[in-house]
Short mmCIF file of C-alpha atoms in Angstrom, two decimals:
data_model
loop_
_atom_site.label_atom_id
_atom_site.label_comp_id
_atom_site.label_asym_id
_atom_site.label_seq_id
_atom_site.Cartn_x
_atom_site.Cartn_y
_atom_site.Cartn_z
CA MET A 1 0.01 0.00 0.00
CA ASP A 2 1.36 3.40 -0.94
CA THR A 3 1.38 5.19 2.43
CA ARG A 4 1.17 8.56 0.67
CA LYS A 5 -2.22 7.69 -0.84
CA PRO A 6 -5.07 9.10 1.29
CA PHE A 7 -7.80 6.91 2.65
CA ILE A 8 -11.22 7.29 1.14
CA LEU A 9 -14.13 8.03 3.48
CA PRO A 10 -17.52 6.30 3.61
CA HIS A 11 -20.44 7.77 1.72
CA PRO A 12 -23.87 6.31 0.82
CA GLY A 13 -23.05 5.74 -2.88
CA ILE A 14 -19.75 3.96 -2.32
CA ALA A 15 -21.17 0.51 -3.12
CA GLN A 16 -22.03 1.65 -6.65
CA GLU A 17 -18.48 2.91 -7.16
CA PHE A 18 -16.49 0.10 -5.50
CA ASP A 19 -16.70 -3.54 -4.51
CA VAL A 20 -16.49 -2.90 -0.75
CA LEU A 21 -14.48 -5.60 1.05
CA PHE A 22 -14.28 -5.56 4.85
CA ALA A 23 -10.89 -6.58 6.21
CA ASP A 24 -9.53 -7.23 9.66
CA THR A 25 -6.18 -8.52 10.81
CA GLU A 26 -4.84 -10.19 13.92
CA PHE A 27 -1.21 -9.74 14.83
CA SER A 28 1.41 -10.65 17.42
CA ARG A 29 1.20 -7.45 19.46
CA LEU A 30 -0.52 -4.08 19.75
CA PRO A 31 1.45 -0.88 19.22
CA LEU A 32 3.05 0.63 22.29
CA PRO A 33 1.55 4.00 23.39
CA THR A 34 4.63 5.91 22.16
CA GLU A 35 5.17 3.85 19.01
CA SER A 36 4.15 5.09 15.57
CA VAL A 37 2.08 2.74 13.44
CA PHE A 38 4.94 2.67 10.92
CA ALA A 39 7.45 1.46 13.54
CA TRP A 40 4.88 -1.04 14.89
CA VAL A 41 4.31 -2.56 11.43
CA LYS A 42 8.03 -3.39 11.26
CA GLN A 43 7.98 -5.06 14.68
CA THR A 44 4.81 -7.18 14.60
CA GLU A 45 3.85 -10.39 12.81
CA LEU A 46 0.59 -10.76 10.91
CA LEU A 47 -1.25 -13.85 12.23
CA SER A 48 -4.44 -13.78 10.17
CA LEU A 49 -6.44 -11.80 7.64
CA GLY A 50 -10.20 -11.97 7.29
CA ILE A 51 -12.10 -10.44 4.38
CA THR A 52 -15.83 -10.48 3.73
CA CYS A 53 -17.72 -8.61 1.04
CA LEU A 54 -20.64 -6.21 0.99
CA GLU A 55 -21.95 -8.07 -2.06
CA ALA A 56 -21.75 -11.52 -0.42
CA SER A 57 -23.78 -13.19 -3.18
CA VAL A 58 -20.88 -12.81 -5.62
CA THR A 59 -18.13 -15.41 -5.36
CA PRO A 60 -15.55 -15.56 -4.05
CA SER A 61 -17.32 -14.00 -1.07
CA GLY A 62 -14.52 -14.10 1.48
CA LEU A 63 -10.97 -14.92 2.39
CA TYR A 64 -9.62 -16.16 5.68
CA ALA A 65 -5.84 -16.57 5.63
CA VAL A 66 -4.00 -17.86 8.68
CA ARG A 67 -0.27 -18.13 9.39
CA PRO A 68 0.64 -21.48 10.96
CA LEU A 69 1.93 -20.99 14.50
CA ASP A 70 5.31 -22.34 15.36
CA LYS A 71 7.21 -21.97 18.61
CA LYS A 72 9.18 -18.91 17.40
CA LEU A 73 6.06 -17.06 16.26
CA ARG A 74 4.17 -17.91 19.43
CA SER A 75 7.09 -16.54 21.50
CA ARG A 76 6.70 -13.17 19.76
CA CYS A 77 3.05 -12.88 20.83
CA THR A 78 2.04 -10.76 23.82
CA THR A 79 0.03 -12.21 26.69
CA PHE A 80 -3.12 -10.51 25.35
CA VAL A 81 -2.68 -12.17 21.95
CA ILE A 82 -1.99 -15.57 23.53
CA ASP A 83 -5.10 -15.28 25.72
CA GLU A 84 -7.57 -13.47 23.43
CA VAL A 85 -6.53 -14.08 19.80
CA LEU A 86 -4.81 -17.45 19.48
CA PRO A 87 -7.75 -19.46 20.92
CA HIS A 88 -9.97 -18.07 18.15
CA LEU A 89 -7.66 -18.41 15.12
CA GLU A 90 -9.36 -21.64 14.05
CA ALA A 91 -12.94 -20.53 14.95
CA VAL A 92 -13.37 -20.28 11.18
CA SER A 93 -11.88 -22.81 8.75
CA PRO A 94 -9.11 -21.01 6.86
CA THR A 95 -9.53 -20.72 3.11
CA ALA A 96 -5.77 -20.12 2.79
CA ARG A 97 -2.58 -20.46 4.83
CA PHE A 98 0.57 -18.41 4.43
CA ARG A 99 4.08 -18.73 5.82
CA SER A 100 5.48 -15.54 4.30
CA SER A 101 4.45 -12.09 3.15
CA ALA A 102 5.03 -13.23 -0.43
CA GLU A 103 2.54 -16.11 -0.04
CA LEU A 104 -0.06 -13.80 1.48
CA ARG A 105 0.48 -11.21 -1.26
CA LYS A 106 -0.08 -13.88 -3.95
CA GLN A 107 -3.27 -15.20 -2.31
CA LEU A 108 -4.71 -11.76 -1.58
CA ARG A 109 -4.01 -10.45 -5.07
CA ALA A 110 -5.60 -13.54 -6.65
CA PHE A 111 -8.69 -13.03 -4.45
CA LEU A 112 -8.91 -9.32 -5.38
CA SER A 113 -8.48 -10.10 -9.08
CA ASP A 114 -11.26 -12.73 -8.92
CA ARG A 115 -13.55 -10.22 -7.19
CA ARG A 116 -12.81 -7.54 -9.77
CA ARG A 117 -13.69 -9.95 -12.60
CA ALA A 118 -16.86 -11.12 -10.82
CA THR A 119 -18.22 -7.67 -9.94
CA GLY A 120 -16.77 -5.46 -12.68
CA LYS A 121 -15.88 -2.91 -10.00
CA PRO A 122 -12.57 -1.97 -8.42
CA PRO A 123 -12.20 -3.35 -4.89
CA ALA A 124 -11.93 -1.03 -1.89
CA ILE A 125 -10.62 -2.52 1.35
CA ALA A 126 -12.66 -1.22 4.33
CA VAL A 127 -10.91 -1.19 7.72
CA ASP A 128 -11.87 0.23 11.11
CA TRP A 129 -8.27 1.08 12.00
CA ALA A 130 -5.52 2.44 9.74
CA GLY A 131 -3.07 -0.02 11.29
CA ASP A 132 -4.86 -2.89 9.51
CA ALA A 133 -4.18 -1.27 6.14
CA PHE A 134 -0.56 -0.47 6.97
CA LEU A 135 0.02 -4.02 8.24
CA LEU A 136 -1.22 -5.37 4.89
CA GLY A 137 1.22 -2.94 3.23
CA GLU A 138 2.91 -4.63 0.32
CA ALA A 139 0.31 -7.39 0.06
CA LEU A 140 -2.19 -4.89 -1.36
CA PRO A 141 -1.80 -3.91 -5.00
CA PRO A 142 -0.92 -0.23 -5.44
CA ASP A 143 -4.22 0.59 -7.20
CA ILE A 144 -6.42 -0.56 -4.30
CA ASP A 145 -8.25 2.12 -2.37
CA VAL A 146 -8.68 1.83 1.40
CA LEU A 147 -11.91 2.94 3.03
CA LEU A 148 -11.38 4.07 6.64
CA LEU A 149 -14.38 3.33 8.91
CA GLU A 150 -12.69 4.44 12.14
CA GLY A 151 -14.95 6.40 14.49
CA MET A 152 -18.22 5.63 12.67
CA PRO A 153 -20.98 5.14 15.30
CA SER A 154 -22.54 2.17 13.44
CA ILE A 155 -19.16 0.41 13.29
CA THR A 156 -18.47 1.05 16.99
CA ARG A 157 -21.95 -0.24 17.83
CA ALA A 158 -21.44 -3.39 15.75
CA MET A 159 -18.04 -4.09 17.35
CA ASP A 160 -19.72 -3.79 20.78
CA THR A 161 -22.80 -5.94 20.04
CA PHE A 162 -22.12 -8.37 17.16
CA PHE A 163 -20.23 -11.11 18.97
CA ASN A 164 -21.69 -14.20 20.68
CA GLU A 165 -20.93 -17.90 21.00
CA ASP A 166 -20.96 -18.29 17.20
CA TYR A 167 -19.00 -15.13 16.35
CA ARG A 168 -15.78 -14.63 18.28
CA ARG A 169 -14.19 -11.26 18.87
CA HIS A 170 -10.52 -11.24 17.80
CA ASN A 171 -11.07 -13.74 15.01
CA ALA A 172 -10.18 -11.68 11.92
CA PHE A 173 -12.96 -13.14 9.79
CA HIS A 174 -15.64 -12.63 12.47
CA ASP A 175 -14.35 -9.08 13.07
CA ALA A 176 -14.67 -8.43 9.31
CA LEU A 177 -18.28 -9.72 9.47
CA ALA A 178 -18.95 -7.28 12.33
CA LEU A 179 -17.57 -4.43 10.18
CA ARG A 180 -19.88 -5.48 7.31
CA HIS A 181 -22.83 -5.58 9.71
CA GLY A 182 -22.05 -2.07 11.02
CA PHE A 183 -21.56 -0.71 7.50
CA MET A 184 -24.88 -2.15 6.34
CA ASP A 185 -26.46 -0.38 9.30
CA TYR A 186 -24.76 2.83 8.20
CA LEU A 187 -26.07 2.41 4.63
CA GLY A 188 -29.57 1.78 5.98
CA THR A 189 -29.56 4.97 8.06
CA ALA A 190 -27.45 7.22 5.80
CA GLY A 191 -30.46 8.62 3.97
CA GLU A 192 -32.37 9.52 7.17
#
């Protein structure tokens, strides 16, 4: 991702313009309070990527890529990640596995290309935190727009109320589903 490219902001007609894809990531540690997101990206490991689509009736309708955990990777995870993220990594069956950034880039770009062919629209990756987009960095093609949903009341509400025994918080795919749910709520109330 070109870090100089600005994020696009949500608006009611965005689904006519783009194939909106909701993405969430899980990673080995959160940024420190004094750490920039750019420094954090260099010091953390991506554990999983979940993507679901606004137009879920078009296939492929989602991607859930997981990095296999080995002893070295587990040792780089913070206590929070070990307690709250790792138990939920397999709450959804992965559609892909990756061991390197190059493998993830290949799988993600193939998914995005398939979506573009299926919908005829350029994809836009929707995230609720800029760190997700920066963490995906080089895996995203340079022509992909990123839609920043941070601070939207419907997204905050969905992240607070969406999860239950079937949908686990801190599973990247389930978090992406919560983002989609909140955005659909936004689209339903945007004209009011």
